[in-house]
PDB file of C-alpha atoms in Angstrom:
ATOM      1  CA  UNK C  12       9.255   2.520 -19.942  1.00 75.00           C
ATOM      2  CA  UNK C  13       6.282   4.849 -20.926  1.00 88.00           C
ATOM      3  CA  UNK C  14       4.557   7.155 -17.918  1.00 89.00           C
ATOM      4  CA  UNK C  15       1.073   5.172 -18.667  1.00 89.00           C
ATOM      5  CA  UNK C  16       2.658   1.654 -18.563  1.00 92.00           C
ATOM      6  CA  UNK C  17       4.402   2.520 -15.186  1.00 91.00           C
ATOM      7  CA  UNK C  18       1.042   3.704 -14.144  1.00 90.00           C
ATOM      8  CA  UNK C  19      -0.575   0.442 -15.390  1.00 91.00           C
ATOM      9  CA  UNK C  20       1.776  -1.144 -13.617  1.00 92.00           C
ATOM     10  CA  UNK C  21       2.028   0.277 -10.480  1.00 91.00           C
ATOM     11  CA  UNK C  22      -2.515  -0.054 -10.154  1.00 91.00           C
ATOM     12  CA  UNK C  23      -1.498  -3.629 -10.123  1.00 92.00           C
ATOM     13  CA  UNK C  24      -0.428  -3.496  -6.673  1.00 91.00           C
ATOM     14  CA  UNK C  25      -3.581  -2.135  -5.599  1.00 89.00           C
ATOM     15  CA  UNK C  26      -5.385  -5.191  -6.861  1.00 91.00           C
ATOM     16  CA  UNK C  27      -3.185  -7.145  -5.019  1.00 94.00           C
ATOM     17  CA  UNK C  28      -3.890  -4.840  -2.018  1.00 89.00           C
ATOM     18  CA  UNK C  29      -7.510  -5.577  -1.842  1.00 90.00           C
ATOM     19  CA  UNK C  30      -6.088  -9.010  -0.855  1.00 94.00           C
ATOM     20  CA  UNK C  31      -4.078  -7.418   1.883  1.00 92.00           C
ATOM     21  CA  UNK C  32      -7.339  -7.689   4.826  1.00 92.00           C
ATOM     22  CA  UNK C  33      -8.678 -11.483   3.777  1.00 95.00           C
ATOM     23  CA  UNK C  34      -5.375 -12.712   4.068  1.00 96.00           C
ATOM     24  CA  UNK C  35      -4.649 -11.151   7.178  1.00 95.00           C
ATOM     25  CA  UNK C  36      -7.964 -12.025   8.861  1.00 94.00           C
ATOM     26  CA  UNK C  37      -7.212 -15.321   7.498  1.00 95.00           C
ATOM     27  CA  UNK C  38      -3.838 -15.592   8.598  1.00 95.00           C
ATOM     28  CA  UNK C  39      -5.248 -15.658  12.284  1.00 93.00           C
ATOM     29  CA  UNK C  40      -3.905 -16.343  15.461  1.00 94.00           C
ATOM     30  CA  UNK C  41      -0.313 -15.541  14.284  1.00 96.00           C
ATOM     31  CA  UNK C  42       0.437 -12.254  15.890  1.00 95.00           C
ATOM     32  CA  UNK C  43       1.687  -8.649  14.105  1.00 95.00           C
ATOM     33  CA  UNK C  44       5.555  -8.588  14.289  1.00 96.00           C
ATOM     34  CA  UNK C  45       5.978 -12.684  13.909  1.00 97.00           C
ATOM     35  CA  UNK C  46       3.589 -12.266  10.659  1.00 96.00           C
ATOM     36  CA  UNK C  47       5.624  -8.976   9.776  1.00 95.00           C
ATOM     37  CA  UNK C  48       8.888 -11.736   9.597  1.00 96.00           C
ATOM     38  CA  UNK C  49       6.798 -14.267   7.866  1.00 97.00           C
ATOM     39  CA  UNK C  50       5.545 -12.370   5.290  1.00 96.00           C
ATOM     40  CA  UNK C  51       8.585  -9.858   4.345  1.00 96.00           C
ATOM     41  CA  UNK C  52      11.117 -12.818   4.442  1.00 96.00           C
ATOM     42  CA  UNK C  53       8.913 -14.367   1.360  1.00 96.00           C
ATOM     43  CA  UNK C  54       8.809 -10.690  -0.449  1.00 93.00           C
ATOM     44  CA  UNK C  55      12.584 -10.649   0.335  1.00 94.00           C
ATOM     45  CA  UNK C  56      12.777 -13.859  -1.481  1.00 94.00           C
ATOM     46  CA  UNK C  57      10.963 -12.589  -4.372  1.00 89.00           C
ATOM     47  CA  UNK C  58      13.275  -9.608  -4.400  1.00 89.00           C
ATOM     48  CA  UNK C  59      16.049 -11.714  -4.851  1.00 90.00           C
ATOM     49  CA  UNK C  60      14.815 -13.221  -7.837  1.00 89.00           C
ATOM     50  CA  UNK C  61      13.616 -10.101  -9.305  1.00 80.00           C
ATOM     51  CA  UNK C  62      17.660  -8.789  -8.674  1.00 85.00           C
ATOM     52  CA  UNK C  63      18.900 -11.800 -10.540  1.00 85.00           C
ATOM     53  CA  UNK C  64      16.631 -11.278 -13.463  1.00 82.00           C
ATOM     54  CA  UNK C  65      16.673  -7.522 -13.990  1.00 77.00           C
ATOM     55  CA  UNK C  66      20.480  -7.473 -13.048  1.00 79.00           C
ATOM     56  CA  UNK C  67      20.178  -5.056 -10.657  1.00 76.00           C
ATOM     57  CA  UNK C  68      22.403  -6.162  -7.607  1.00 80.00           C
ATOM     58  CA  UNK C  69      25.350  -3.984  -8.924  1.00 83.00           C
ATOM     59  CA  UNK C  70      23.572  -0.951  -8.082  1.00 83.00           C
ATOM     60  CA  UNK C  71      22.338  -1.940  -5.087  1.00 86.00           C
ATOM     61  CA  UNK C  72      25.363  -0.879  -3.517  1.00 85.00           C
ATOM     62  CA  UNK C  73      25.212   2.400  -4.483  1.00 85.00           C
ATOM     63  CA  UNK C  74      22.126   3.526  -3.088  1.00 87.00           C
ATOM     64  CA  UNK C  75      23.025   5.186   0.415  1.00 88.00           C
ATOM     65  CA  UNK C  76      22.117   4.249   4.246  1.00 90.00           C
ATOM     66  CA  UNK C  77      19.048   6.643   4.592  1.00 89.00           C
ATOM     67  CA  UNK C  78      17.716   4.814   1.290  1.00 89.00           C
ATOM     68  CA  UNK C  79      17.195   1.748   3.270  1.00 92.00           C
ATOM     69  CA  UNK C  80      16.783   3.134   6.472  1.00 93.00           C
ATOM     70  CA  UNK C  81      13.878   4.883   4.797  1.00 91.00           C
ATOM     71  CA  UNK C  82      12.581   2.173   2.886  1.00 90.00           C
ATOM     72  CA  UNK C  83      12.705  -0.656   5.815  1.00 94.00           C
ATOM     73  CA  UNK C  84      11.279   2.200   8.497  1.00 94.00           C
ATOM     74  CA  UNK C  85       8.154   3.116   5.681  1.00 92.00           C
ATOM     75  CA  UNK C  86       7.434  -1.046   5.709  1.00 92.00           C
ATOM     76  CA  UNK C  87       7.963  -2.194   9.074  1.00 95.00           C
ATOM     77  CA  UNK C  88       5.818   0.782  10.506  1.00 94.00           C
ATOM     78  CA  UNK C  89       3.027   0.366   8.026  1.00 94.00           C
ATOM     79  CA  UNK C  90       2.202  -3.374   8.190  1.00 93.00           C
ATOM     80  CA  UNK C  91       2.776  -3.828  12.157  1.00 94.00           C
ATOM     81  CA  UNK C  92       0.505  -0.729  12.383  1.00 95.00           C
ATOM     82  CA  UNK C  93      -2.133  -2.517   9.475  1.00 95.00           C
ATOM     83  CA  UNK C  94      -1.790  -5.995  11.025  1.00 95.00           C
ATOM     84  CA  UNK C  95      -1.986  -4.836  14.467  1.00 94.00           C
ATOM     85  CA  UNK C  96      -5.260  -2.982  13.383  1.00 94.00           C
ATOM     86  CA  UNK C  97      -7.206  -5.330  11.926  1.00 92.00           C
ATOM     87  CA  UNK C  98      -6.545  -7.574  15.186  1.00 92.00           C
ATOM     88  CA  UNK C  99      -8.101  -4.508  17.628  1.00 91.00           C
ATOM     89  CA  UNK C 100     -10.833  -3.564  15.163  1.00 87.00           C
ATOM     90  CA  UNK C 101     -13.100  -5.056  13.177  1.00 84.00           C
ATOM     91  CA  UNK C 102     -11.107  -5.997   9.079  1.00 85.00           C
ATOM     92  CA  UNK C 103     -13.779  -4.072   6.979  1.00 81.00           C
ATOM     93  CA  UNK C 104     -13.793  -0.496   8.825  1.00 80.00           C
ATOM     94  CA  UNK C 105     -10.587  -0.420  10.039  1.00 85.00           C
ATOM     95  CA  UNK C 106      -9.205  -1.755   6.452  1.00 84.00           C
ATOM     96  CA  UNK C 107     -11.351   1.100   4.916  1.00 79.00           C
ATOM     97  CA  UNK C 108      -9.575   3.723   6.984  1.00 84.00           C
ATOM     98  CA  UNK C 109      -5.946   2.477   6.389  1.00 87.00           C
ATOM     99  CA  UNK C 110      -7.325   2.886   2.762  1.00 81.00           C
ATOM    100  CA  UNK C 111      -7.433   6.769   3.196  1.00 82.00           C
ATOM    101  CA  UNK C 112      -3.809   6.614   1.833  1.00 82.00           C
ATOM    102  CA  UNK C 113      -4.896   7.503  -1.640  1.00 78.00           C
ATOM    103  CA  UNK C 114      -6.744  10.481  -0.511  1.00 76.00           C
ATOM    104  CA  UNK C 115      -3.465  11.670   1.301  1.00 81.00           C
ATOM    105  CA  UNK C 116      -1.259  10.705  -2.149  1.00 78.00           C
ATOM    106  CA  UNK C 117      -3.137  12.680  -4.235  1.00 75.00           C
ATOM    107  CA  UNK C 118      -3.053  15.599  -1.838  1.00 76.00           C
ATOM    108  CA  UNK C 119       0.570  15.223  -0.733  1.00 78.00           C
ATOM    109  CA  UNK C 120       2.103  15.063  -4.591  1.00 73.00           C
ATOM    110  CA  UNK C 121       0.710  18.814  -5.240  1.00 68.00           C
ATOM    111  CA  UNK C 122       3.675  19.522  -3.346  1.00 67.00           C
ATOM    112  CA  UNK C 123       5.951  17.815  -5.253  1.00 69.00           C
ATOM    113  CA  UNK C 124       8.251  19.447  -7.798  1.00 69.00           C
ATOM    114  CA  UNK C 125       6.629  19.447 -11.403  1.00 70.00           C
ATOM    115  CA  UNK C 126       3.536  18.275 -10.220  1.00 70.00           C
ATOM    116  CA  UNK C 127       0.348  20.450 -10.230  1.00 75.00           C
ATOM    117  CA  UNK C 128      -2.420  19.218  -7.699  1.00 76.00           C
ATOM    118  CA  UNK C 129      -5.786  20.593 -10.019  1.00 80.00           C
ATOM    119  CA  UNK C 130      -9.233  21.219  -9.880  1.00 84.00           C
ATOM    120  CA  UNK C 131     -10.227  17.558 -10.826  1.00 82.00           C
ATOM    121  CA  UNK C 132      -7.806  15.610  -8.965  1.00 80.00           C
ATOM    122  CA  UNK C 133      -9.135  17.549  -5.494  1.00 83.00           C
ATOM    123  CA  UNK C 134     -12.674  16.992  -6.764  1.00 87.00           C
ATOM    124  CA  UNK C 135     -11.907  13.260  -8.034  1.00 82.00           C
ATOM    125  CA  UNK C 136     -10.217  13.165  -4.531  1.00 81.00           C
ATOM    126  CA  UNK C 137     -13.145  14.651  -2.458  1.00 86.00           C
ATOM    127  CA  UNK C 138     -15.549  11.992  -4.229  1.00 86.00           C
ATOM    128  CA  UNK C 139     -13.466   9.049  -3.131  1.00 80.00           C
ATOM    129  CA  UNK C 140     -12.969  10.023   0.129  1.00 81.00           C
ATOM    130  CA  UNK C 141     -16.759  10.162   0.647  1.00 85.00           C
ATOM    131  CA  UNK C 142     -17.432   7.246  -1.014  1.00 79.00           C
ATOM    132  CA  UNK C 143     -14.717   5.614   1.440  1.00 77.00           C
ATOM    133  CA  UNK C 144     -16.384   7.246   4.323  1.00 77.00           C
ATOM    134  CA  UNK C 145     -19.522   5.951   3.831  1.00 77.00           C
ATOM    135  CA  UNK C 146     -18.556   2.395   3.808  1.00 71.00           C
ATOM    136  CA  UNK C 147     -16.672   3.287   7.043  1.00 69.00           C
ATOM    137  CA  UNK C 148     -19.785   5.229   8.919  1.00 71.00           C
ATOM    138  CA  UNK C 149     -22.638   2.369   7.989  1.00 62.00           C
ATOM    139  CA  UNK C 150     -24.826   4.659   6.822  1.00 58.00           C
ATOM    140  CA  UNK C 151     -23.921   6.951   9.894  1.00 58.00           C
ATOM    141  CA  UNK C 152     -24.320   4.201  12.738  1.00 59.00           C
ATOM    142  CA  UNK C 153     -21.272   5.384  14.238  1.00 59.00           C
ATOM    143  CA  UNK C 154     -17.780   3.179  15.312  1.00 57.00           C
ATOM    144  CA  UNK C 155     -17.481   0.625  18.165  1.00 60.00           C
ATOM    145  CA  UNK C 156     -16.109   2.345  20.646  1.00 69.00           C
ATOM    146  CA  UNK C 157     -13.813  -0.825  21.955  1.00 79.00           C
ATOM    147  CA  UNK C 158     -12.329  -0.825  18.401  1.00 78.00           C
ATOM    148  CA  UNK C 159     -11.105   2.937  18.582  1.00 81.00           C
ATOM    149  CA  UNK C 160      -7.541   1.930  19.138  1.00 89.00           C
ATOM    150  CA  UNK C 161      -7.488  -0.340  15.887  1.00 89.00           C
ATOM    151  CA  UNK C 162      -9.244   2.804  14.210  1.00 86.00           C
ATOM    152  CA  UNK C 163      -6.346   5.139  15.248  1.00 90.00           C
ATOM    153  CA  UNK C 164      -3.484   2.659  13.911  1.00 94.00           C
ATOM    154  CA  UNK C 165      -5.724   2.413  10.760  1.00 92.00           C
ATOM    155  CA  UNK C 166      -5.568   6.412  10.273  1.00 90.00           C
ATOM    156  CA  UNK C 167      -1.461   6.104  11.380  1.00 95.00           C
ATOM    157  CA  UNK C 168      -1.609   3.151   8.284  1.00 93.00           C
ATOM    158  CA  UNK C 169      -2.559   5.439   6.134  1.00 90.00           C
ATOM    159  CA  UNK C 170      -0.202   8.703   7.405  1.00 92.00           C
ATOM    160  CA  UNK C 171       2.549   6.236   6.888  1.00 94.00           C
ATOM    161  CA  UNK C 172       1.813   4.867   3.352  1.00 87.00           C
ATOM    162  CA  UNK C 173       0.755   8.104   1.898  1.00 88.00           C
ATOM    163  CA  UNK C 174       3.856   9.717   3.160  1.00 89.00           C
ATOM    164  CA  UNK C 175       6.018   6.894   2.111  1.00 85.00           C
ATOM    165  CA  UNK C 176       4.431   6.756  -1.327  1.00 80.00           C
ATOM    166  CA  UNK C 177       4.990  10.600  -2.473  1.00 82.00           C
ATOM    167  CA  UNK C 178       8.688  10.400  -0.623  1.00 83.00           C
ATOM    168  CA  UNK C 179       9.595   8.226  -2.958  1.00 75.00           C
ATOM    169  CA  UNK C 180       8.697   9.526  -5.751  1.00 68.00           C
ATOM    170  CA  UNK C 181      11.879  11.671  -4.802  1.00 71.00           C
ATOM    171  CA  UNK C 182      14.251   8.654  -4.769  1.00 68.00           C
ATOM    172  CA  UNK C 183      13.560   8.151  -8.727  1.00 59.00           C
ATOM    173  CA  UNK C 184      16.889   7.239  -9.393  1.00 71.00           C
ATOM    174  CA  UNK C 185      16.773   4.340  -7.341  1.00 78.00           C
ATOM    175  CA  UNK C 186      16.098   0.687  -8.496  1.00 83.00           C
ATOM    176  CA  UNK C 187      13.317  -1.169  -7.936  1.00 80.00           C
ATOM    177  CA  UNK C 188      15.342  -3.940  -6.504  1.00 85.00           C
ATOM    178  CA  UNK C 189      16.411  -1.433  -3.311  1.00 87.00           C
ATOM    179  CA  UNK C 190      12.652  -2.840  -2.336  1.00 88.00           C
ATOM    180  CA  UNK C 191      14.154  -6.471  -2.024  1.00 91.00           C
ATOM    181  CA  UNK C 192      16.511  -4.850   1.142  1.00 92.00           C
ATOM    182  CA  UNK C 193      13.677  -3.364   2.565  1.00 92.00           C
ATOM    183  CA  UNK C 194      11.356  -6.426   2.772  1.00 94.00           C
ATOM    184  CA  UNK C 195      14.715  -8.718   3.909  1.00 95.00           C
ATOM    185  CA  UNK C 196      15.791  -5.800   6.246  1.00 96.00           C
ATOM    186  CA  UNK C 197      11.715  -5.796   7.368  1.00 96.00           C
ATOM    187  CA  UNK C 198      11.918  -9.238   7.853  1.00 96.00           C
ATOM    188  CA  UNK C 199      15.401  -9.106  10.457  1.00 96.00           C
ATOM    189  CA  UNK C 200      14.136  -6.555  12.333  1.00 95.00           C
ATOM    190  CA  UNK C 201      10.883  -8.163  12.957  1.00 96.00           C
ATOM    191  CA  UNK C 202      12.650 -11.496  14.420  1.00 96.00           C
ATOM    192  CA  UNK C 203      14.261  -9.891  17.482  1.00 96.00           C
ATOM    193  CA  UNK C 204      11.271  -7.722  18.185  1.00 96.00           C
ATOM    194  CA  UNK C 205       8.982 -10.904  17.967  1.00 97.00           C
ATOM    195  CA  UNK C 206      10.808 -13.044  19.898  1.00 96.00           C
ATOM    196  CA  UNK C 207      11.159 -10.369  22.888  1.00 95.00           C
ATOM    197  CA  UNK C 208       7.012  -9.185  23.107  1.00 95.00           C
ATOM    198  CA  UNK C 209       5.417 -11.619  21.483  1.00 95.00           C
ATOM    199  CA  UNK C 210       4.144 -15.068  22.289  1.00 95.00           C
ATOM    200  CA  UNK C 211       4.603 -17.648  19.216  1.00 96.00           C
ATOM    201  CA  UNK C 212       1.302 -18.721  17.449  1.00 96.00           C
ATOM    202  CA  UNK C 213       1.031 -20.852  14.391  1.00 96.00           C
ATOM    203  CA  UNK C 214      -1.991 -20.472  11.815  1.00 94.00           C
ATOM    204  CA  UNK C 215      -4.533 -23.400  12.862  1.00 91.00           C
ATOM    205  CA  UNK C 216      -4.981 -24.798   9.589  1.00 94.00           C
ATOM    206  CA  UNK C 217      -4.762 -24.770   5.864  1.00 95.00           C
ATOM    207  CA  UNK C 218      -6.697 -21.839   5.126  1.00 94.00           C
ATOM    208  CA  UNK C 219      -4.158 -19.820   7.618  1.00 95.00           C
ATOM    209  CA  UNK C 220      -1.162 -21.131   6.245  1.00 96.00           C
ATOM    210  CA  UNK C 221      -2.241 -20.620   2.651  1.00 97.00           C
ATOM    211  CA  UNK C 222      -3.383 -16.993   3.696  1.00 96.00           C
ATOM    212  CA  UNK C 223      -0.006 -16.451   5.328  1.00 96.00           C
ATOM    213  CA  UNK C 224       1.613 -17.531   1.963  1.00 96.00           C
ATOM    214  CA  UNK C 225      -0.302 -15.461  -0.368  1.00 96.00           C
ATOM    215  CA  UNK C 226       0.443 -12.000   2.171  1.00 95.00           C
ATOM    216  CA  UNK C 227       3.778 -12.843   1.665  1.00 95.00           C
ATOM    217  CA  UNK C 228       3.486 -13.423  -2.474  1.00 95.00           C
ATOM    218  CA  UNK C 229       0.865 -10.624  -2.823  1.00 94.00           C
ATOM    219  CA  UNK C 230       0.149  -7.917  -0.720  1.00 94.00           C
ATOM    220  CA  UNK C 231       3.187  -8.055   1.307  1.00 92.00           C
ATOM    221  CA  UNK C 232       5.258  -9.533  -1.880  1.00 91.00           C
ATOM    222  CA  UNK C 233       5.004  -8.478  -5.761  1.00 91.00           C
ATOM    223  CA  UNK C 234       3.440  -5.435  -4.754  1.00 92.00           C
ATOM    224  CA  UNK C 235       5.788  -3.102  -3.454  1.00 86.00           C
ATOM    225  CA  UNK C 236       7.866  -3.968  -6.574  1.00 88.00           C
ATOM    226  CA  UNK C 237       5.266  -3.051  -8.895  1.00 91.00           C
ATOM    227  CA  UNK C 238       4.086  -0.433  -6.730  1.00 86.00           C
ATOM    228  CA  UNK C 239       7.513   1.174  -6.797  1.00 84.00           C
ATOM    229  CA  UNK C 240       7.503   1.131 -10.650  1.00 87.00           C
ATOM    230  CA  UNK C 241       4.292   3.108 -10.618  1.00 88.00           C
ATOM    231  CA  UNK C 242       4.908   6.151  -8.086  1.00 81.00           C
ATOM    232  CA  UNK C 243       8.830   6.831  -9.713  1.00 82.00           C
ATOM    233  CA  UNK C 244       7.771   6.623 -13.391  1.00 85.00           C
ATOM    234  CA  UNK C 245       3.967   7.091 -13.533  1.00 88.00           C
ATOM    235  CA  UNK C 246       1.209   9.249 -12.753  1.00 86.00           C
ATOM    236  CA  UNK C 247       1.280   9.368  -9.080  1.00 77.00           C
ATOM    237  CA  UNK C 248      -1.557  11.683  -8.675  1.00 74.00           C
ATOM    238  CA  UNK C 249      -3.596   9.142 -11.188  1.00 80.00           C
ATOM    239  CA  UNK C 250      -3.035   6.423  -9.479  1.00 83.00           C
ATOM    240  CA  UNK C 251      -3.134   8.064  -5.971  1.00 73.00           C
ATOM    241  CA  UNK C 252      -6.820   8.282  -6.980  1.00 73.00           C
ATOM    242  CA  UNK C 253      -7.326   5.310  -8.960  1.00 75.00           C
ATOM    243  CA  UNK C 254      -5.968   3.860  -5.632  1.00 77.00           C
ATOM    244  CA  UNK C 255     -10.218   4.119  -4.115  1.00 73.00           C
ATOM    245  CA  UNK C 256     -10.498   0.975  -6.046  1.00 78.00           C
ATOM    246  CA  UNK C 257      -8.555  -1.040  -3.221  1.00 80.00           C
ATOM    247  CA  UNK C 258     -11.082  -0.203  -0.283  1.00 78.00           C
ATOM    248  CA  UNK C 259     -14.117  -0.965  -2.416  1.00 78.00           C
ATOM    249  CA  UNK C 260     -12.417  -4.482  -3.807  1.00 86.00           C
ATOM    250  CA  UNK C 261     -11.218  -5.599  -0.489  1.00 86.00           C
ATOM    251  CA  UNK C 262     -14.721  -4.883   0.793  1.00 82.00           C
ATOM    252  CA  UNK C 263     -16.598  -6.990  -1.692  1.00 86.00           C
ATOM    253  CA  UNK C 264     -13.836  -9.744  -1.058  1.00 92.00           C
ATOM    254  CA  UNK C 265     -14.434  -9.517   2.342  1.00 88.00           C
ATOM    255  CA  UNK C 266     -18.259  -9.731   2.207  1.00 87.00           C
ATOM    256  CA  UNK C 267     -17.903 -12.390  -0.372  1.00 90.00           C
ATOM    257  CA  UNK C 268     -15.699 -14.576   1.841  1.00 90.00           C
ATOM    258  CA  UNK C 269     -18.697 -13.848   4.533  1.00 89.00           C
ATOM    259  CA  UNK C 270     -15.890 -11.981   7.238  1.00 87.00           C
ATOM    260  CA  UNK C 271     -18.436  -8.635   6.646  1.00 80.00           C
ATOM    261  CA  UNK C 272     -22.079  -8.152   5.854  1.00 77.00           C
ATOM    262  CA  UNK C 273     -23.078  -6.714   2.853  1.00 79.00           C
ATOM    263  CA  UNK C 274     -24.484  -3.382   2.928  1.00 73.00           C
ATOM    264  CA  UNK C 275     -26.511  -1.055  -0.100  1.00 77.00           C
ATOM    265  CA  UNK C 276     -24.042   1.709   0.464  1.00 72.00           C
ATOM    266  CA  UNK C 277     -21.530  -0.347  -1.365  1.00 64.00           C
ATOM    267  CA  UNK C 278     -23.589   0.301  -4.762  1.00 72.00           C
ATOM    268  CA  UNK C 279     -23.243   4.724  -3.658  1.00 79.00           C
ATOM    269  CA  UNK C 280     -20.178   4.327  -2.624  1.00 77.00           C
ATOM    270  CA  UNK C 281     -19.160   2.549  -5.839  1.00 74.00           C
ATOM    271  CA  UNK C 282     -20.275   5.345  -7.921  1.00 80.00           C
ATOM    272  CA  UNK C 283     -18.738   8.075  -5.733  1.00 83.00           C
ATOM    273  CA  UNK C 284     -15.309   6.090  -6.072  1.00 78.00           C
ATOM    274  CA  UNK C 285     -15.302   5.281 -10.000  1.00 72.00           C
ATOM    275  CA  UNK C 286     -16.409   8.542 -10.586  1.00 79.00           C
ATOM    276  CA  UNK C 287     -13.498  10.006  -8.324  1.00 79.00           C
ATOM    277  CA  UNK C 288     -10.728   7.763 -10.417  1.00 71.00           C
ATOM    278  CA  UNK C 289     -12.469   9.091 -13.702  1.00 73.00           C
ATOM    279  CA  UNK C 290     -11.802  12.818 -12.612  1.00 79.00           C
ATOM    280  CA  UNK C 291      -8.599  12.809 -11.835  1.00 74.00           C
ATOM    281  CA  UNK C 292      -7.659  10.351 -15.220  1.00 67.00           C
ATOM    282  CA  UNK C 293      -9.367  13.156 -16.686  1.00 73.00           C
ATOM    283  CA  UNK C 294      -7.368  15.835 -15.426  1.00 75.00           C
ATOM    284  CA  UNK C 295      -4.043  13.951 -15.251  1.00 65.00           C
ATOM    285  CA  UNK C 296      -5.254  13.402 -19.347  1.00 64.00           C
ATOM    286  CA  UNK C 297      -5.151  16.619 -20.079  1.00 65.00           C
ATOM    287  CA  UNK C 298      -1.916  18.156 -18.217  1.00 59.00           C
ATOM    288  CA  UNK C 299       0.258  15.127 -18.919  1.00 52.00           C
ATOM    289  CA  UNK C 300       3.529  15.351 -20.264  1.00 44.00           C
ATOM    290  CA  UNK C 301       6.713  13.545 -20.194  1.00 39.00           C
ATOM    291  CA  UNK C 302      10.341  14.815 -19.612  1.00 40.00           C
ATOM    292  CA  UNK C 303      12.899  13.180 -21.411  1.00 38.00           C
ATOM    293  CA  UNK C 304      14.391  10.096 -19.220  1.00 37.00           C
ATOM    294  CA  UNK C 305      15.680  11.026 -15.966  1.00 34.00           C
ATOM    295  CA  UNK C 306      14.318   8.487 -13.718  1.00 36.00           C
ATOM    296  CA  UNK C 307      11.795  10.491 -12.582  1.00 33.00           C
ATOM    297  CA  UNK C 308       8.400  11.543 -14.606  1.00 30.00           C
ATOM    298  CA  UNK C 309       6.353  14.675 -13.869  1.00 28.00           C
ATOM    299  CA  UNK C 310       3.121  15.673 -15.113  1.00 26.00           C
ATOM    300  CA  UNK C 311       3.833  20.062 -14.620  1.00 20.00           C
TER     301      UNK C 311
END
């Protein structure tokens, strides 16, 4: 597989992404950790098939305990931490600060080995980030101060998937289909941890069912997969920065579904966040290069 079709690839998770705060606002009353089991046990599902048809289950176990420890820990933490935001805060701020993660990629990879953090992925970076935190200020209005705590596990969303994202990027040598354990391994945990501090709550109609379906096919589902593809044979720093599409999506699809008003900052902040992802393709363009196969692609 080529470094720009794993890239390619892996952006397709963010489009699925900007999914990720309809369907949870949709998926409404059902509560973080029950939803966390819902939703992984259908991604584990897909895993499965995605085993069967790539033939991957014989190296499954080969890939060691930390490997999955690491994976299920990175999945579990983010989405109870996303889910349990967006039911403490309102879905289109504290979505938007969760979405920092790209931000933190495309800082956090500079550190990697072979990788070069330069001039136009910082500014690219910087441009994002503002166009992102104007969505999130309104214009400077300020936060709700009830909806702090959602804010805070927003900003540990983001900590988590950023950190998860680059670490992994480490683990190049192993398959895509490890991502299957994590979601079924996601999806056990949850159970036990549901049962004991949660109460049970159902979605109250179609819509919520059909929301908690598509997190679990989308978002929460074909995602990681594809996601995986693109941070252990891609550009990472590319499409850590590409990544400022998600919060602007997921904020139109949010305003379009009428769960948050429309504002004119949208049109800056589009601009600020296009031209971001165009700087850093940019630079990425002109310092690529690709290592013979080794699992792992680096862009020195």
């Amino acid at each position: 597989m080529t470094r720009p079709r794993a890239t390619a690839i892996g952006f397709s998770a963010v489009l699925l992404w900007a999914l990720l705060a309809l369907f949870t606002v949709g998926s409404a009353p059902v509560p973080p950790l029950q939803l966390n089991a819902i939703c992984f046990a259908i991604g584990g599902a897909i895993g499965l098939a995605w085993v069967l048809v790539s033939g991957e289950g014989r190296l499954l176990r080969a890939v060691p305990f930390r490997v999955y420890a690491f994976g299920t820990a990175s999945l579990f933490g983010y989405h109870l931490l996303y889910f349990s935001a967006l039911r403490l805060a309102p879905a289109a701020e504290a979505g938007l600060i969760a979405y920092l993660w790209p931000l933190l990629i495309v800082i956090f990879s500079g550190l990697l080995p072979g990788e070069r953090l330069r001039a136009g992925h910082v500014l690219g970076a910087g441009l994002g980030f503002a166009g992102a935190a104007m969505i999130v200020a309104r214009g400077g209005s300020g936060f709700d101060g009830e909806a702090l705590p959602g804010y805070g596990l927003a900003l540990l969303c983001a900590l988590t998937w950023s950190s998860y994202s680059v670490i992994s990027r480490r683990l190049g040598s192993t398959p895509t289909a490890s991502v299957a354990i994590f979601c079924l391994a996601t999806a056990l945990l949850s159970l036990p941890l549901h049962l004991t501090f949660e109460e049970t709550s159902w979605p109250d109609d179609l819509p919520g069912w059909l929301s908690v379906l598509g997190l679990g096919l989308g978002p929460v589902g074909l995602a990681f997969y594809v996601w995986d593809i693109g941070v252990k044979r891609g550009d990472i720093q590319l499409l850590g920065t590409a990544s400022y599409a998600a919060p602007l999506l997921s904020t139109l699809i949010l305003v379009g579904a009428g769960i948050a008003a429309p504002t004119p900052m949208l049109f800056s902040a589009a601009i600020l966040i296009t031209g971001g992802a165009a700087l850093a393709a940019r630079a990425s363009a002109r310092t690529r290069t690709i290592r013979p196969e080794t699992g792992v692609r680096s862009a020195p």
